[in-house]
Coordinates of C-alpha atoms and ligand atoms in Angstrom, one line a residue:
X1020 CA -0.3 0.5 0.4
X1021 CA 1.3 3.4 -0.8
X1022 CA 2.1 5.8 1.8
X1023 CA 0.4 9.3 0.9
X1024 CA 1.4 10.8 3.9
X1025 CA 4.3 9.9 6.1
X1026 CA 5.1 12.0 9.4
X1027 CA 7.7 10.8 10.9
X1028 CA 8.7 12.4 15.3
X1029 CA 7.4 15.9 14.6
X1030 CA 7.8 18.5 17.1
X1031 CA 5.8 22.0 17.4
X1032 CA 5.7 24.7 19.4
X1033 CA 3.6 27.8 20.6
X1034 CA 6.5 30.1 21.5
X1035 CA 8.7 28.0 24.8
X1036 CA 5.2 25.3 24.4
X1037 CA 6.5 21.6 23.5
X1038 CA 2.4 21.3 21.4
X1039 CA 3.8 17.7 19.6
X1040 CA 6.7 16.1 21.4
X1041 CA 7.7 13.3 18.8
X1042 CA 5.1 11.9 16.3
X1043 CA 4.9 9.8 13.6
X1044 CA 1.3 8.4 12.2
X1045 CA 1.1 6.9 8.9
X1046 CA -1.8 7.5 6.3
X1047 CA -1.9 4.8 3.8
X1048 CA -3.8 5.7 0.3
X1049 CA -7.1 5.3 0.3
X1050 CA -7.9 5.1 3.4
X1051 CA -9.2 7.7 7.3
X1052 CA -7.0 7.9 9.6
X1053 CA -8.2 8.7 12.7
X1054 CA -6.8 11.1 14.8
X1055 CA -8.4 10.5 18.8
X1056 CA -7.8 12.5 22.0
X1057 CA -9.0 15.0 24.3
X1058 CA -9.1 18.8 24.4
X1059 CA -5.6 20.3 24.4
X1060 CA -4.3 17.2 23.7
X1061 CA -2.1 18.8 19.7
X1062 CA -4.7 16.8 17.4
X1063 CA -4.7 21.0 15.6
X1064 CA -1.4 21.1 15.6
X1065 CA -0.6 18.1 14.0
X1066 CA -2.9 19.0 11.3
X1067 CA -1.4 22.3 11.3
X1068 CA 1.9 21.2 10.6
X1069 CA 0.4 19.3 8.2
X1070 CA -0.4 21.6 6.4
X1071 CA 2.7 24.5 6.5
X1072 CA 0.7 26.8 8.8
X1073 CA 2.8 25.4 12.0
X1074 CA 6.7 24.6 10.8
X1075 CA 7.5 21.2 13.2
X1076 CA 11.3 22.7 14.4
X1077 CA 12.0 18.8 14.8
X1078 CA 11.1 16.1 12.4
X1079 CA 10.4 14.9 8.3
X1080 CA 7.6 15.5 6.5
X1081 CA 7.0 13.4 3.2
X1082 CA 3.5 13.8 0.9
X1083 CA 2.0 11.7 -1.7
X1084 CA 6.5 11.6 -2.1
X1085 CA 7.7 14.9 -2.0
X1086 CA 9.8 16.6 2.2
X1087 CA 6.8 19.0 3.3
X1088 CA 8.2 20.5 6.7
X1089 CA 9.3 23.9 6.0
X1090 CA 7.3 24.7 3.2
X1091 CA 4.4 26.9 2.4
X1092 CA 1.1 26.0 3.1
X1093 CA 0.1 27.8 -0.8
X1094 CA 2.6 24.5 -2.4
X1095 CA 1.9 22.1 0.1
X1096 CA -2.1 22.2 -1.2
X1097 CA -0.8 23.2 -4.5
X1098 CA 0.8 19.9 -4.0
X1099 CA -2.3 17.9 -4.0
X1100 CA -3.3 18.4 0.5
X1101 CA -6.6 20.3 1.5
X1102 CA -7.3 21.3 4.9
X1103 CA -11.2 22.0 6.2
X1104 CA -9.9 23.4 9.7
X1105 CA -11.2 24.0 12.7
X1106 CA -13.9 26.0 12.9
X1107 CA -15.1 25.6 8.7
X1108 CA -13.6 29.3 8.0
X1109 CA -16.1 29.6 4.6
X1110 CA -15.4 32.7 2.9
X1111 CA -19.1 34.5 5.0
X1112 CA -19.5 37.8 1.8
X1113 CA -19.5 35.0 -0.5
X1114 CA -21.9 32.7 -1.7
X1115 CA -22.1 29.1 -1.9
X1116 CA -20.6 28.0 -5.0
X1117 CA -18.2 30.7 -5.3
X1118 CA -16.3 29.4 -2.6
X1119 CA -16.3 26.1 -3.9
X1120 CA -14.7 27.5 -7.3
X1121 CA -12.1 29.1 -4.7
X1122 CA -11.5 25.3 -3.6
X1123 CA -10.1 24.7 -7.5
X1124 CA -7.5 27.5 -6.5
X1125 CA -4.9 25.7 -6.8
X1126 CA -5.2 22.9 -8.5
X1127 CA -2.9 23.2 -11.4
X1128 CA -5.3 23.6 -15.0
X1129 CA -9.5 24.1 -14.7
X1130 CA -10.2 20.7 -16.8
X1131 CA -13.0 19.6 -14.9
X1132 CA -14.2 22.0 -12.2
X1133 CA -17.8 22.1 -13.8
X1134 CA -18.0 18.2 -13.3
X1135 CA -16.1 19.0 -9.7
X1136 CA -18.6 20.4 -8.8
X1137 CA -21.7 18.8 -10.4
X1138 CA -19.9 16.0 -8.6
X1139 CA -19.9 18.4 -4.7
X1140 CA -23.2 19.0 -5.5
X1141 CA -24.9 14.7 -6.2
X1142 CA -23.2 14.5 -2.4
X1143 CA -24.4 17.9 -0.9
X1144 CA -27.9 19.1 -2.9
X1145 CA -28.1 21.4 -0.1
X1146 CA -25.2 23.4 -1.3
X1147 CA -27.1 23.6 -4.4
X1148 CA -30.0 24.8 -3.6
X1149 CA -28.1 27.6 -2.2
X1150 CA -25.5 28.3 -4.1
X1151 CA -26.2 31.5 -5.1
X1152 CA -26.3 32.6 -1.2
X1153 CA -23.8 33.9 1.1
X1154 CA -21.7 31.6 3.1
X1155 CA -22.5 33.7 6.2
X1156 CA -25.5 33.9 6.3
X1157 CA -25.5 29.7 6.5
X1158 CA -26.0 26.8 8.8
X1159 CA -22.9 25.7 10.8
X1160 CA -24.3 21.8 9.5
X1161 CA -24.3 23.6 5.6
X1162 CA -21.0 25.5 6.6
X1163 CA -19.5 22.0 7.7
X1164 CA -20.6 20.4 4.0
X1165 CA -19.2 23.4 1.9
X1166 CA -15.5 23.6 4.0
X1167 CA -15.4 19.9 2.7
X1168 CA -16.7 20.8 -0.7
X1169 CA -14.7 22.9 -1.3
X1170 CA -11.3 20.7 -0.5
X1171 CA -12.6 18.4 -2.5
X1172 CA -12.6 20.8 -5.6
X1173 CA -9.5 21.0 -4.9
X1174 CA -8.9 17.0 -5.5
X1175 CA -7.1 16.8 -3.2
X1176 CA -5.2 13.0 -2.3
X1177 CA -5.3 13.8 1.1
X1178 CA -7.5 15.6 3.2
X1179 CA -7.7 17.6 5.7
X1180 CA -10.6 17.2 8.1
X1181 CA -10.3 18.6 11.7
X1182 CA -13.8 18.2 13.8
X1183 CA -16.4 17.6 11.6
X1184 CA -19.0 17.6 13.5
X1185 CA -18.5 20.8 15.9
X1186 CA -21.3 22.3 17.4
X1187 CA -23.5 20.7 15.4
X1188 CA -26.9 17.5 15.7
X1189 CA -25.7 14.3 16.8
X1190 CA -28.4 14.0 13.4
X1191 CA -26.7 16.4 11.3
X1192 CA -23.3 14.4 12.7
X1193 CA -23.7 11.0 11.5
X1194 CA -26.1 12.6 8.1
X1195 CA -22.0 14.5 7.3
X1196 CA -20.3 10.9 8.7
X1197 CA -22.1 9.2 6.2
X1198 CA -20.6 11.2 2.7
X1199 CA -17.4 11.5 4.3
X1200 CA -17.6 8.0 4.3
X1201 CA -19.0 7.3 0.9
X1202 CA -16.9 9.7 -0.3
X1203 CA -13.8 7.7 0.7
X1204 CA -14.9 4.4 -0.6
X1205 CA -16.9 5.8 -4.3
X1206 CA -14.9 9.1 -4.6
X1207 CA -11.4 7.0 -2.8
X1208 CA -10.4 9.7 -1.1
X1209 CA -7.2 9.6 1.4
X1210 CA -8.7 11.6 4.8
X1211 CA -7.1 12.5 8.4
X1212 CA -9.9 13.0 10.2
X1213 CA -9.8 14.5 13.8
X1214 CA -12.5 13.9 15.8
X1215 CA -13.6 13.9 19.4
X1216 CA -16.8 11.7 18.9
X1217 CA -14.0 8.4 19.2
X1218 CA -17.2 6.1 18.5
X1219 CA -18.3 7.4 14.9
X1220 CA -14.7 8.4 14.7
X1221 CA -13.0 4.5 14.8
X1222 CA -16.3 3.7 13.0
X1223 CA -15.5 6.8 9.9
X1224 CA -12.2 5.0 9.8
X1225 CA -10.2 1.8 9.1
X1226 CA -7.2 3.3 10.9
X1227 CA -6.4 5.7 14.5
X1228 CA -3.8 7.4 16.9
X1229 CA -4.6 8.5 20.3
X1230 CA -2.6 11.4 21.2
X1231 CA -2.2 12.0 24.9
X1232 CA -0.5 15.4 25.9
X1233 CA 1.6 16.1 22.3
X1234 CA 2.7 12.2 21.9
X1235 CA 0.8 8.7 20.0
X1236 CA 0.2 6.9 23.0
X1237 CA -2.0 3.9 21.2
X1238 CA -2.7 3.3 17.6
X1239 CA -3.6 0.1 15.9
X1240 CA -6.8 -1.1 13.0
X1241 CA -10.4 0.7 13.6
X1242 CA -11.6 -2.1 15.0
X1243 CA -9.2 -3.1 18.0
X1244 CA -9.4 0.7 18.8
X1245 CA -13.5 -0.2 19.5
X1246 CA -12.6 -3.3 21.8
X1247 CA -9.9 -1.5 23.7
X1248 CA -10.3 -0.9 27.5
X1249 CA -8.1 2.1 28.2
X1250 CA -10.3 3.6 24.5
X1251 CA -14.2 1.7 26.1
X1252 CA -12.9 3.9 29.2
X1253 CA -11.9 7.0 28.1
X1254 CA -13.0 7.6 24.8
X1255 CA -16.3 5.6 24.5
X1256 CA -16.8 6.4 27.7
X1257 CA -18.4 2.7 28.9
X1258 CA -18.6 1.7 32.2
X1259 CA -15.2 0.9 33.9
X1260 CA -14.2 1.3 37.5
X1261 CA -12.2 3.7 37.5
X1262 CA -13.3 7.3 38.0
X1263 CA -11.1 8.7 36.8
X1264 CA -12.5 7.7 33.6
X1265 CA -15.7 8.2 34.4
X1266 CA -14.4 11.7 35.4
X1267 CA -13.3 12.5 31.6
X1268 CA -16.5 10.8 30.3
X1269 CA -18.1 13.5 31.9
X1270 CA -16.2 16.4 30.0
X1271 CA -16.2 13.9 26.7
X1272 CA -19.6 12.9 26.2
X1273 CA -21.1 13.6 22.5
X1274 CA -22.1 10.7 21.0
X1275 CA -24.3 7.6 21.9
Ligands
ATP2043 N1 -2.0 29.6 19.6 C1 -1.5 29.1 19.8 N2 -0.4 29.2 21.3 C2 -0.4 29.5 22.3 N3 -0.6 27.4 22.4 C3 -1.8 27.0 21.6 C4 -1.4 27.7 20.1 N4 -3.0 27.3 19.8 C5 -2.9 25.5 20.2 N5 -1.9 26.0 21.9 C6 -1.7 25.1 23.0 O1 -1.2 23.5 22.6 C7 -2.2 22.7 22.1 C8 -2.8 21.3 21.5 O2 -4.0 22.7 20.7 P1 -4.6 22.1 20.1 O3 -5.3 23.1 19.9 O4 -3.6 21.6 18.8 O5 -6.1 21.0 20.9 P2 -6.0 19.7 20.3 O6 -6.2 18.1 20.7 O7 -7.3 20.3 18.8 O8 -7.5 20.0 21.2 P3 -9.3 20.4 20.6 O9 -9.7 18.9 20.8 O10 -10.1 21.2 21.6 O11 -8.8 21.3 19.8 C9 -2.7 23.1 24.4 O12 -2.3 23.2 25.2 C10 -3.0 24.4 23.6 O13 -3.1 25.5 24.5
MG2044 MG1 -8.7 21.4 18.1

């Protein structure tokens, strides 16, 4: 299996604060890999380090065969990496369709953009219906769909999705994850998915890593992680003996 993304021993800082402490992960082509972890674990920092928003102080990042650590985000994006950031960040005063077209901006050549718009609209019919609406007036769920659609317009070799369920109802979360799975199966989109909702993330992804305080503390096939006692206790909230687990679960209860 070809490895699309290879992160090796990466360390990232905010000033003197070390947010990633030697992180190594791989994303194989065609798969969905998820990063689980509590608030502040470093998930968003890892995504930003991969997409070039933050430069790592140490380590290597190889994307589609090329070293990308230290490169500018625009360069990394145009080599085929689409980052759908936490909190979506659509351009609020542009229409839905203008936002989607901007997604194709970093792509080499403008061929087939209309076909890709149709493809995006087929997965997210509400975006077609609202294509002339200013994006800032769309609901949170619709904006999340738009952010994913915009990422798809780049025809990425890898899509980074940072907490697509943030602020969405359980029903809408389920709908969006259903579409994420279909995009992976039908359009062969490879994804690195950050998600606090461990249950839905592990049911969607092939493989998962657990990040704690800037370190990977566990990794494995999703099925293995779903059956792990530690994951069940700390991330899936199933009743264990430990009070610590109970407390942690109270903080992170989002999905059942
Ligand atoms: N701009 C920043 N300046 C200083 N420290 C930061 C900054 N952004 C993040 N941090 C710190 O780095 C650590 C990792 O933060 P990060 O946003 O990567 O966590 P996360 O796993 O994405 O959390 P969440 O689930 O809440 O999104 C935290 O301790 C956080 O306080
Ligand atoms: Mg985050």
